[in-house]
Short mmCIF file of C-alpha atoms and ligand atoms in Angstrom, two decimals:
data_model
loop_
_atom_site.label_atom_id
_atom_site.label_comp_id
_atom_site.label_asym_id
_atom_site.label_seq_id
_atom_site.Cartn_x
_atom_site.Cartn_y
_atom_site.Cartn_z
CA MET A 226 20.81 -7.76 -85.86
CA ALA A 227 23.44 -5.81 -83.68
CA ASP A 228 23.26 -6.67 -79.93
CA LEU A 229 23.65 -3.33 -78.24
CA HIS A 230 25.32 -2.72 -74.80
CA LEU A 231 23.95 0.74 -73.91
CA VAL A 232 24.46 2.31 -70.36
CA VAL A 233 21.43 4.47 -69.38
CA ASP A 234 21.11 6.29 -65.98
CA ARG A 235 17.40 6.25 -65.35
CA ALA A 236 17.69 8.53 -62.45
CA ALA A 237 19.30 11.34 -64.43
CA GLY A 238 16.40 11.97 -66.92
CA GLY A 239 16.85 12.79 -70.62
CA LEU A 240 16.59 9.31 -71.52
CA ALA A 241 16.12 9.72 -75.28
CA ALA A 242 19.17 12.04 -75.34
CA GLN A 243 21.24 9.46 -73.29
CA ILE A 244 20.29 6.62 -75.71
CA ALA A 245 21.17 8.86 -78.78
CA ARG A 246 24.56 9.66 -77.16
CA GLU A 247 25.33 6.11 -76.49
CA VAL A 248 24.37 4.90 -80.08
CA ARG A 249 26.34 7.85 -81.62
CA GLU A 250 29.37 7.01 -79.59
CA ALA A 251 29.11 3.21 -80.65
CA VAL A 252 29.13 4.22 -84.24
CA ARG A 253 31.93 6.75 -83.80
CA SER A 254 34.12 4.08 -82.05
CA GLY A 255 33.38 1.44 -84.63
CA ARG A 256 31.53 -0.90 -82.28
CA LEU A 257 28.59 -0.32 -84.76
CA ALA A 258 29.70 -0.33 -88.39
CA PRO A 259 27.84 1.10 -91.52
CA GLY A 260 25.05 -1.18 -92.43
CA ASP A 261 24.61 -2.85 -88.92
CA ARG A 262 20.90 -3.18 -88.13
CA LEU A 263 19.78 -1.90 -84.77
CA PRO A 264 17.17 -3.72 -82.58
CA ALA A 265 13.52 -2.85 -83.22
CA SER A 266 12.50 0.10 -81.02
CA ARG A 267 10.16 -2.27 -79.12
CA ASP A 268 12.83 -4.87 -78.27
CA LEU A 269 15.42 -2.28 -77.21
CA ALA A 270 12.81 -0.57 -75.07
CA ARG A 271 11.95 -3.85 -73.46
CA ASP A 272 15.69 -4.65 -72.90
CA LEU A 273 16.20 -1.36 -71.33
CA GLY A 274 12.93 -1.40 -69.27
CA LEU A 275 11.85 1.92 -70.91
CA SER A 276 8.94 2.98 -72.81
CA ARG A 277 9.03 2.49 -76.55
CA GLY A 278 8.51 6.17 -77.21
CA VAL A 279 11.90 6.97 -75.61
CA VAL A 280 13.70 4.73 -77.99
CA VAL A 281 11.72 5.90 -81.07
CA GLU A 282 12.51 9.51 -80.08
CA ALA A 283 16.31 8.66 -79.73
CA TYR A 284 16.29 6.86 -83.23
CA GLU A 285 14.51 9.66 -84.86
CA GLN A 286 17.08 12.12 -83.62
CA LEU A 287 19.84 9.92 -85.09
CA VAL A 288 18.17 9.56 -88.35
CA ALA A 289 17.87 13.39 -88.55
CA GLU A 290 21.75 13.55 -87.90
CA GLY A 291 22.49 11.14 -90.58
CA VAL A 292 23.83 8.69 -88.31
CA LEU A 293 21.05 6.07 -88.77
CA ARG A 294 18.72 5.44 -91.65
CA SER A 295 15.33 4.00 -91.41
CA ARG A 296 13.36 2.32 -94.10
CA THR A 297 10.10 0.45 -93.90
CA GLY A 298 10.74 -3.22 -94.01
CA ALA A 299 14.60 -2.85 -93.64
CA GLY A 300 14.50 -1.60 -90.10
CA THR A 301 16.84 0.83 -88.74
CA ARG A 302 20.51 0.60 -89.69
CA VAL A 303 23.73 2.56 -89.28
CA ALA A 304 24.09 4.94 -92.32
CA ALA A 305 26.65 4.13 -95.06
CA GLY A 306 28.65 7.32 -94.43
CA ALA A 307 28.57 7.14 -90.67
CA GLY A 308 31.22 6.01 -88.19
CA ARG A 309 34.81 5.75 -87.68
CA HIS A 310 35.82 4.83 -91.14
CA ALA A 311 33.60 7.41 -92.87
CA ALA A 312 36.39 10.15 -92.79
CA GLU A 313 39.40 8.03 -93.29
CA PRO A 314 40.00 6.62 -96.69
CA ASP A 315 40.89 2.98 -96.69
CA PRO A 316 44.71 3.07 -97.13
CA GLU A 317 44.60 -0.17 -99.39
CA ASN A 318 41.93 1.36 -101.56
CA ARG A 319 42.89 4.06 -103.88
CA ASP A 320 40.57 5.42 -106.57
CA GLY A 321 38.14 2.63 -105.80
CA ARG A 322 40.74 -0.14 -106.77
CA SER A 323 42.39 -2.44 -104.24
CA ARG A 324 46.11 -1.84 -104.12
CA TYR A 325 46.65 -5.57 -103.75
CA GLY A 326 43.86 -6.66 -106.07
CA TYR A 327 45.13 -4.81 -109.21
CA ARG A 328 48.66 -5.96 -109.20
CA PRO A 329 49.78 -6.52 -112.76
CA THR A 330 50.89 -10.08 -111.94
CA SER A 331 47.53 -11.07 -110.74
CA PRO A 332 45.54 -13.68 -112.79
CA ASP A 333 42.01 -13.15 -114.23
CA LEU A 334 39.99 -13.59 -111.09
CA GLY A 335 36.88 -13.63 -113.09
CA ALA A 336 38.14 -16.97 -114.48
CA PHE A 337 38.55 -18.66 -111.11
CA PRO A 338 37.08 -22.21 -111.75
CA ARG A 339 34.14 -21.74 -109.07
CA GLN A 340 32.32 -24.68 -110.22
CA ALA A 341 35.21 -27.03 -110.08
CA TRP A 342 36.32 -25.75 -106.70
CA LEU A 343 32.83 -25.96 -105.41
CA ALA A 344 32.69 -29.65 -106.57
CA ALA A 345 36.12 -30.41 -104.98
CA VAL A 346 34.99 -28.76 -101.71
CA ARG A 347 31.69 -30.73 -101.78
CA HIS A 348 33.56 -33.93 -102.40
CA VAL A 349 35.83 -33.25 -99.56
CA LEU A 350 33.10 -32.54 -97.21
CA ALA A 351 31.20 -35.56 -98.20
CA THR A 352 33.93 -38.06 -97.89
CA LEU A 353 36.46 -36.68 -95.32
CA PRO A 354 36.51 -38.70 -92.10
CA ASN A 355 35.84 -36.57 -88.95
CA ASP A 356 39.44 -37.21 -87.61
CA ALA A 357 40.91 -35.53 -90.66
CA LEU A 358 39.50 -32.17 -89.37
CA ASP A 359 41.78 -32.30 -86.28
CA TYR A 360 45.12 -30.42 -86.17
CA GLY A 361 47.15 -32.05 -88.93
CA ASP A 362 50.71 -32.36 -89.95
CA PRO A 363 52.08 -28.75 -89.93
CA GLY A 364 53.84 -29.61 -93.27
CA GLY A 365 50.57 -30.36 -94.83
CA VAL A 366 48.01 -33.23 -95.58
CA PRO A 367 49.69 -36.30 -97.00
CA ALA A 368 47.11 -36.47 -99.87
CA LEU A 369 48.08 -32.99 -101.10
CA ARG A 370 51.84 -33.60 -100.74
CA ARG A 371 51.60 -36.84 -102.78
CA GLU A 372 49.54 -35.11 -105.54
CA LEU A 373 51.96 -32.23 -105.74
CA ALA A 374 54.94 -34.49 -105.93
CA ALA A 375 53.48 -36.19 -108.88
CA TYR A 376 52.07 -32.95 -110.44
CA LEU A 377 55.56 -31.06 -110.11
CA GLY A 378 57.34 -34.03 -111.53
CA ARG A 379 55.02 -34.44 -114.45
CA VAL A 380 54.60 -30.59 -115.33
CA ARG A 381 57.84 -28.94 -113.87
CA ALA A 382 60.35 -32.02 -114.13
CA ALA A 383 60.82 -31.51 -110.41
CA ASP A 384 62.44 -34.35 -108.43
CA ALA A 385 60.85 -34.47 -104.93
CA HIS A 386 59.28 -37.17 -102.84
CA ALA A 387 56.02 -36.26 -100.96
CA ASP A 388 58.15 -36.17 -97.86
CA GLN A 389 60.16 -33.20 -99.36
CA ILE A 390 57.03 -31.20 -99.86
CA VAL A 391 55.87 -28.69 -97.39
CA ILE A 392 52.38 -26.92 -97.67
CA VAL A 393 52.66 -23.25 -97.02
CA THR A 394 50.42 -20.21 -97.67
CA GLY A 395 52.21 -19.13 -100.80
CA VAL A 396 55.62 -18.54 -102.16
CA ALA A 397 55.92 -15.49 -99.68
CA GLN A 398 55.58 -17.71 -96.74
CA GLY A 399 57.80 -20.47 -98.24
CA LEU A 400 60.58 -17.91 -98.57
CA SER A 401 60.11 -16.62 -95.14
CA LEU A 402 60.26 -20.02 -93.49
CA ALA A 403 63.23 -21.22 -95.46
CA VAL A 404 65.14 -18.06 -94.30
CA GLN A 405 64.05 -18.46 -90.72
CA ALA A 406 65.12 -22.16 -90.92
CA LEU A 407 68.53 -21.31 -92.42
CA ALA A 408 69.22 -18.47 -89.97
CA ARG A 409 68.57 -20.84 -87.04
CA GLU A 410 70.75 -23.44 -88.51
CA LEU A 411 73.62 -20.88 -89.09
CA GLY A 412 73.10 -19.24 -85.77
CA ARG A 413 73.31 -15.75 -87.47
CA ARG A 414 71.59 -13.70 -90.09
CA VAL A 415 71.53 -15.18 -93.63
CA VAL A 416 73.64 -13.62 -96.57
CA LEU A 417 70.97 -13.84 -99.26
CA ALA A 418 71.76 -12.98 -102.95
CA VAL A 419 68.70 -11.59 -104.78
CA GLU A 420 68.24 -10.73 -108.46
CA ASP A 421 68.39 -6.98 -109.35
CA PRO A 422 65.83 -5.90 -110.24
CA THR A 423 63.51 -7.93 -108.13
CA THR A 424 60.14 -7.68 -106.60
CA THR A 425 60.55 -5.18 -103.76
CA ARG A 426 57.51 -6.46 -102.01
CA GLN A 427 59.40 -9.42 -100.85
CA LEU A 428 62.38 -7.59 -99.43
CA PRO A 429 60.78 -6.52 -95.95
CA LEU A 430 59.61 -10.12 -95.57
CA LEU A 431 63.05 -11.54 -96.27
CA ARG A 432 64.84 -9.10 -94.02
CA ARG A 433 62.29 -9.74 -91.31
CA ALA A 434 62.91 -13.42 -91.62
CA GLY A 435 66.61 -12.85 -90.96
CA ALA A 436 68.21 -12.27 -94.49
CA ASP A 437 70.84 -9.52 -95.22
CA ILE A 438 70.29 -8.76 -98.92
CA VAL A 439 73.03 -8.59 -101.47
CA PRO A 440 71.80 -7.55 -104.98
CA VAL A 441 73.13 -9.24 -107.98
CA PRO A 442 72.55 -8.08 -111.56
CA VAL A 443 70.45 -9.63 -114.12
CA ASP A 444 71.29 -9.56 -117.90
CA GLY A 445 69.86 -11.20 -121.07
CA GLU A 446 70.51 -14.66 -119.80
CA GLY A 447 69.27 -14.14 -116.25
CA ILE A 448 71.26 -13.75 -112.98
CA VAL A 449 75.07 -12.97 -113.55
CA VAL A 450 76.45 -16.04 -111.80
CA GLY A 451 79.94 -14.55 -111.84
CA ALA A 452 78.77 -11.67 -109.80
CA LEU A 453 77.47 -13.80 -106.94
CA PRO A 454 79.28 -13.05 -103.61
CA GLY A 455 81.43 -15.85 -102.32
CA ASP A 456 80.04 -15.51 -98.87
CA ALA A 457 76.36 -16.01 -99.90
CA ASP A 458 74.42 -18.62 -97.78
CA ALA A 459 71.64 -18.70 -100.45
CA VAL A 460 70.41 -17.07 -103.58
CA LEU A 461 66.86 -16.31 -104.44
CA VAL A 462 66.07 -16.62 -108.20
CA THR A 463 63.15 -16.77 -110.73
CA PRO A 464 64.56 -19.00 -113.51
CA ALA A 465 61.33 -19.58 -115.39
CA HIS A 466 60.38 -15.85 -115.90
CA GLN A 467 62.56 -13.41 -114.18
CA TYR A 468 60.55 -10.93 -112.02
CA PRO A 469 60.21 -8.31 -113.48
CA THR A 470 62.30 -8.44 -116.71
CA GLY A 471 60.80 -11.69 -117.90
CA VAL A 472 64.13 -13.33 -118.86
CA VAL A 473 64.41 -17.09 -118.81
CA LEU A 474 67.44 -18.36 -117.20
CA SER A 475 69.65 -19.85 -120.04
CA PRO A 476 70.74 -23.31 -119.84
CA ALA A 477 74.37 -22.22 -119.45
CA ARG A 478 73.45 -20.07 -116.44
CA ARG A 479 71.51 -22.93 -114.95
CA ALA A 480 74.49 -25.26 -115.00
CA ALA A 481 76.76 -22.33 -113.73
CA LEU A 482 74.32 -21.53 -110.85
CA VAL A 483 74.16 -25.13 -109.61
CA ASP A 484 77.86 -25.43 -109.94
CA TRP A 485 78.45 -22.35 -107.94
CA ALA A 486 75.88 -23.53 -105.20
CA GLY A 487 77.76 -26.86 -104.92
CA ARG A 488 81.15 -25.03 -104.55
CA ALA A 489 79.78 -22.28 -102.16
CA GLY A 490 77.82 -24.67 -100.15
CA ALA A 491 74.76 -22.43 -100.79
CA LEU A 492 71.06 -23.12 -101.15
CA VAL A 493 69.47 -22.04 -104.40
CA ILE A 494 65.82 -20.92 -103.67
CA GLU A 495 63.75 -21.15 -106.89
CA ASP A 496 60.67 -18.90 -106.87
CA ASP A 497 58.38 -20.73 -109.53
CA TYR A 498 55.77 -18.01 -109.22
CA ASP A 499 54.17 -18.05 -112.81
CA ALA A 500 55.87 -21.05 -114.49
CA GLU A 501 52.45 -22.74 -115.40
CA PHE A 502 52.05 -20.17 -118.01
CA ARG A 503 54.63 -20.83 -120.69
CA PHE A 504 53.63 -19.79 -124.16
CA ASP A 505 56.22 -20.05 -126.80
CA ARG A 506 59.11 -22.53 -126.86
CA ASP A 507 59.26 -25.98 -125.48
CA PRO A 508 58.51 -26.19 -121.76
CA VAL A 509 61.38 -25.27 -119.44
CA GLY A 510 61.84 -27.51 -116.44
CA CYS A 511 62.64 -26.35 -112.98
CA LEU A 512 66.10 -25.91 -111.66
CA GLN A 513 65.07 -28.05 -108.70
CA GLY A 514 65.01 -31.16 -111.04
CA LEU A 515 68.52 -30.44 -112.05
CA ALA A 516 69.91 -30.32 -108.53
CA PRO A 517 67.31 -31.62 -105.92
CA ASP A 518 70.12 -31.65 -103.20
CA ARG A 519 70.90 -27.85 -103.66
CA VAL A 520 67.60 -26.17 -104.79
CA MET A 521 64.45 -25.45 -102.89
CA LEU A 522 61.47 -24.83 -105.32
CA ALA A 523 58.60 -22.56 -104.08
CA GLY A 524 55.31 -22.44 -105.86
CA SER A 525 51.62 -21.53 -105.30
CA VAL A 526 48.24 -21.45 -106.79
CA SER A 527 48.45 -17.65 -106.82
CA LYS A 528 48.70 -17.48 -110.69
CA ALA A 529 46.92 -20.73 -111.63
CA LEU A 530 43.81 -20.27 -109.49
CA ALA A 531 43.72 -17.03 -107.20
CA PRO A 532 46.18 -15.35 -104.72
CA GLY A 533 43.46 -15.09 -102.26
CA LEU A 534 43.45 -18.88 -101.59
CA ARG A 535 46.90 -18.54 -99.89
CA LEU A 536 47.90 -22.12 -100.82
CA GLY A 537 51.46 -22.93 -101.93
CA TRP A 538 54.18 -25.44 -101.44
CA VAL A 539 57.95 -25.79 -101.26
CA ALA A 540 59.87 -28.84 -102.53
CA ALA A 541 63.20 -28.95 -100.96
CA PRO A 542 66.23 -31.13 -99.98
CA PRO A 543 65.12 -33.49 -97.06
CA GLY A 544 66.98 -31.44 -94.37
CA VAL A 545 65.61 -28.23 -95.51
CA ALA A 546 62.06 -29.62 -95.84
CA ARG A 547 62.29 -30.82 -92.22
CA ALA A 548 63.46 -27.48 -91.02
CA VAL A 549 60.70 -25.63 -92.83
CA ARG A 550 58.01 -27.93 -91.59
CA LEU A 551 59.35 -27.31 -88.07
CA ALA A 552 59.33 -23.66 -88.60
CA ARG A 553 55.74 -23.80 -89.82
CA GLY A 554 54.61 -25.85 -86.89
CA GLU A 555 56.22 -23.33 -84.53
CA LEU A 556 54.60 -20.37 -86.42
CA ASP A 557 50.94 -21.41 -86.67
CA LEU A 558 50.44 -25.12 -86.81
CA GLY A 559 49.71 -25.39 -90.43
CA SER A 560 47.31 -24.60 -93.31
CA PRO A 561 43.51 -24.99 -93.41
CA VAL A 562 42.86 -28.66 -94.15
CA ILE A 563 39.68 -28.49 -96.24
CA ASP A 564 41.35 -26.32 -98.66
CA GLN A 565 44.28 -28.68 -98.96
CA TYR A 566 42.12 -31.61 -99.61
CA ALA A 567 40.14 -29.68 -102.19
CA LEU A 568 43.31 -28.75 -104.05
CA ALA A 569 44.47 -32.35 -103.96
CA HIS A 570 41.12 -33.43 -105.50
CA LEU A 571 41.25 -30.69 -108.09
CA ILE A 572 44.69 -31.97 -109.14
CA GLY A 573 43.92 -35.66 -108.70
CA SER A 574 40.60 -35.33 -110.95
CA GLY A 575 42.46 -33.60 -113.72
CA ALA A 576 40.28 -30.40 -113.25
CA TYR A 577 43.45 -28.37 -112.26
CA ASP A 578 45.22 -29.41 -115.58
CA ARG A 579 42.06 -28.62 -117.68
CA HIS A 580 41.78 -25.07 -116.11
CA LEU A 581 45.50 -24.40 -116.87
CA ARG A 582 45.12 -25.55 -120.28
CA ARG A 583 42.14 -23.21 -120.99
CA MET A 584 43.80 -20.42 -119.10
CA ARG A 585 47.10 -20.80 -121.14
CA ARG A 586 45.08 -20.47 -124.36
CA GLU A 587 43.31 -17.35 -123.16
CA TYR A 588 46.33 -15.63 -121.73
CA ARG A 589 48.38 -16.32 -124.72
CA ARG A 590 45.66 -14.54 -126.87
CA ARG A 591 45.75 -11.55 -124.48
CA ARG A 592 49.64 -11.42 -124.58
CA ASP A 593 49.53 -11.45 -128.45
CA ALA A 594 47.07 -8.64 -128.54
CA LEU A 595 49.02 -6.51 -126.12
CA VAL A 596 52.33 -7.11 -127.93
CA ARG A 597 50.80 -6.35 -131.20
CA ALA A 598 49.15 -3.13 -129.99
CA LEU A 599 52.36 -1.98 -128.33
CA ALA A 600 54.40 -2.46 -131.36
CA GLU A 601 51.74 -0.59 -133.56
CA HIS A 602 50.89 2.34 -131.19
CA LEU A 603 53.91 2.79 -128.91
CA PRO A 604 56.77 1.67 -131.35
CA ARG A 605 59.53 3.34 -129.25
CA VAL A 606 58.69 1.08 -126.24
CA THR A 607 60.92 -2.02 -126.07
CA VAL A 608 59.06 -5.17 -124.92
CA HIS A 609 60.72 -8.05 -123.00
CA GLY A 610 59.88 -11.33 -121.30
CA ILE A 611 56.88 -12.33 -123.22
CA SER A 612 57.46 -16.12 -123.47
CA ALA A 613 55.82 -16.80 -120.12
CA GLY A 614 53.84 -15.48 -117.21
CA LEU A 615 51.07 -13.00 -116.86
CA HIS A 616 53.04 -9.76 -117.44
CA LEU A 617 55.52 -8.25 -119.92
CA TYR A 618 58.33 -5.78 -119.14
CA ALA A 619 58.40 -2.63 -121.12
CA GLU A 620 61.31 -0.12 -121.37
CA PRO A 621 59.91 3.02 -122.69
CA GLY A 622 63.36 4.54 -123.14
CA GLY A 623 62.68 7.33 -120.59
CA ASP A 624 61.17 7.88 -117.24
CA PRO A 625 58.17 5.53 -117.20
CA SER A 626 56.25 7.00 -114.21
CA GLY A 627 54.09 9.21 -116.18
CA LEU A 628 52.85 6.17 -118.14
CA VAL A 629 51.58 4.44 -115.07
CA ALA A 630 48.69 6.79 -114.47
CA ALA A 631 47.98 6.67 -118.15
CA ALA A 632 47.89 2.90 -118.22
CA HIS A 633 45.56 2.88 -115.14
CA ALA A 634 43.35 5.28 -116.88
CA ALA A 635 43.38 3.27 -120.08
CA GLY A 636 42.35 0.10 -117.99
CA LEU A 637 45.80 -1.67 -118.12
CA SER A 638 47.23 -2.71 -114.95
CA ALA A 639 50.84 -1.45 -114.74
CA GLU A 640 53.68 -0.40 -112.26
CA VAL A 641 57.08 1.02 -112.44
CA VAL A 642 60.11 -1.05 -111.61
CA THR A 643 63.18 0.63 -110.67
CA PRO A 644 66.43 -1.43 -109.93
CA ALA A 645 65.93 -0.49 -106.21
CA LEU A 646 68.90 -2.24 -104.83
CA ALA A 647 71.65 -1.01 -107.11
CA PRO A 648 70.46 2.19 -108.56
CA GLY A 649 72.33 3.29 -111.69
CA GLY A 650 71.96 -0.22 -113.30
CA ARG A 651 69.22 -1.11 -115.71
CA PRO A 652 66.85 1.84 -116.65
CA ALA A 653 63.53 1.88 -115.01
CA GLY A 654 60.92 -0.13 -116.73
CA LEU A 655 57.19 -0.78 -116.53
CA VAL A 656 55.52 -4.04 -115.77
CA ILE A 657 52.27 -4.44 -117.65
CA GLY A 658 49.90 -7.19 -116.78
CA PHE A 659 47.71 -8.76 -119.54
CA ALA A 660 45.76 -11.45 -117.50
CA ARG A 661 42.71 -9.27 -116.91
CA LEU A 662 42.11 -7.59 -120.12
CA PRO A 663 40.20 -9.45 -122.77
CA ALA A 664 41.99 -9.56 -126.17
CA HIS A 665 39.12 -7.37 -127.75
CA ARG A 666 39.72 -4.64 -125.44
CA VAL A 667 43.64 -4.34 -125.70
CA THR A 668 43.93 -2.21 -128.81
CA GLU A 669 41.56 0.36 -127.53
CA ALA A 670 43.56 0.53 -124.07
CA VAL A 671 46.95 0.74 -125.82
CA ARG A 672 45.71 3.40 -128.10
CA ALA A 673 44.38 5.34 -125.11
CA LEU A 674 47.86 4.78 -123.44
CA ALA A 675 49.70 5.88 -126.53
CA ALA A 676 47.65 9.09 -126.68
CA ALA A 677 48.23 9.89 -123.03
CA GLY A 678 51.86 8.72 -123.22
CA GLY A 679 52.55 10.87 -126.14
CA ALA A 680 51.21 13.92 -123.86
CA VAL A 681 53.39 12.77 -121.14
CA SER A 682 56.66 12.30 -123.04
CA GLY A 683 56.10 14.85 -125.81
CA ASP A 684 56.06 11.90 -128.18
CA HIS A 685 53.16 11.59 -130.80
CA GLU A 686 51.36 8.47 -131.82
CA PRO A 687 51.67 7.94 -135.56
CA SER A 688 48.31 8.56 -137.08
C1 PLP B 230 58.10 -12.74 -108.00
C2 PLP B 230 56.96 -13.19 -107.20
N1 PLP B 230 57.04 -14.30 -106.48
C3 PLP B 230 56.06 -14.77 -105.90
C4 PLP B 230 54.73 -14.36 -105.91
C5 PLP B 230 53.51 -14.90 -105.47
O1 PLP B 230 53.52 -15.08 -104.08
P1 PLP B 230 52.49 -15.93 -103.43
O2 PLP B 230 52.72 -17.37 -103.78
O3 PLP B 230 52.84 -15.88 -101.80
O4 PLP B 230 51.08 -15.39 -103.55
C6 PLP B 230 54.55 -13.20 -106.76
C7 PLP B 230 53.19 -12.51 -106.77
O5 PLP B 230 52.97 -11.68 -107.47
C8 PLP B 230 55.67 -12.57 -107.41
O6 PLP B 230 55.55 -11.58 -108.15
#
C-alpha cells in the first residue's frame, strides 16, 4: 500500500477537492504509479484528521476522472492508463517487444535452467559463511575464478590460472575495463583496431572507455591481418564466430594475428561471446590458449544462460588482469557475490555442462531447420556463418532493410548490419537469430518471410 504525503490546508475549505488535487498531482508526477494501492479511505481520513466522507468524495471524483479505479476486495488503485508514463511510449519498447530482449543473438530465455539455478542459489545460501557476504575481492570470488580457470581450460583450451581471471558483468564491461586500463597505462587514448563489420552496439562503450576506433576489413578467413595499422595498441576480434558474418578465424590467420601482436607489442582482445555453441566441425580452441601473454579473452553467460544475469569474465596476461581488477575496484567494488557462488556451484556440479549439451542439440536442430527453409523458400539469399553461435548471416543480394520488418512480422528476430565503419566495403546483410524459434515453426516463418520479401524486392517465391 502506498504511503501518501498529502498537504491539506484545513482552514481553506474544499477539503475533498484539495485531496483530489494532491492525489492527481502525485499520479501526474510519477510519485504514484499505475497499479499502486491507495490507503483505505478510513485510514487516510484518520492520518489527515478529517472525516471519512471527505476522503470518499475525493476518491469518487478521481475514479470518475479515470485516475483511480476501485474494486471491491482489491481496494482503490491508480488506474493502468494514468500517470506520467501514460502518454509517453516506453522508448525501449516498440510494438510491444523489448528492443533489448529481442536481439537476434539472444538465447532462448524460456530454456533458462531455472531449477538448476534455484538449486545452486539454495545451496549457496545454505552453506555460505556470513563473512562471505561482505565486500569481496573486486576481481571476483576465488571459488568462481578457480572453476572458470578449469572450465575454460577444459572447454576452450584456454591457458589461464585463477589469478588471471577477473569476474565482470559481461563481455561489454570486460572490454570497457580493459580499454580503460590500457589508456591509463599509456597515458593517452588507445588506438583500437576493430573488425569491420562489427557490432555497432559496442562502439560507444569502447569510445567512452578511451578508444579511438580503426576499422579493419574481414574476409572469408576472418580479420585481414595484413590490413592492421602499425600503430594499433590493441585489436578486438571475434575468432570463434565473427560478429556478424559468422566467419571462423582460420588457423593461418590465428598464427598471423599472434605474430603481428608480438611484433607490434599490441594486446589482442578476444570476444568469445558465443563460443559454447559450435555445431559442425571439431571444436576450435580460443586464441588465448595459443598466446596467453598477448591475448585477453572475454566471455560471459549471456548466451549459455541469460544476458540478464550480467555475469562474465576476462582471462588475461597477469599485468592486464591486475589492471582490469584495479579498474573494477575503482568503478564499483565488484559483482554480486551470491550469483558468483551460484555460477561456481553450477559449473562445479556439472549442471552447466549438462545444460550446454542440451541447448547445443536444440539450437543445432533450429539452425538446420532455418538453413533448410531459407534454401527452399528464399534461394537467392546467401547464408554464412552457420557452424557456430545463435545467429546466421544472410546476404539477400540487395537492400535487406525491407526484409527486417517482414522477418519480425513472421516471428523471426533479425536486424540489418551495414559495415558502418568503412562504408562501401561488404554489402549490407541481415543477422537472423534462430535461438528462440522452435524447429517446427521455422518453415512457416520463413515461408511468410519469403512471401513478404518477394513483395518487398519484387521477387517471387517459387510455388
Ligand atoms: C559480438 C558480441 N559480443 C559480446 C556480446 C555479449 O555481451 P555481454 O557478455 O556483455 O552480454 C554480444 C551480445 O550480443 C555480442 O553480440
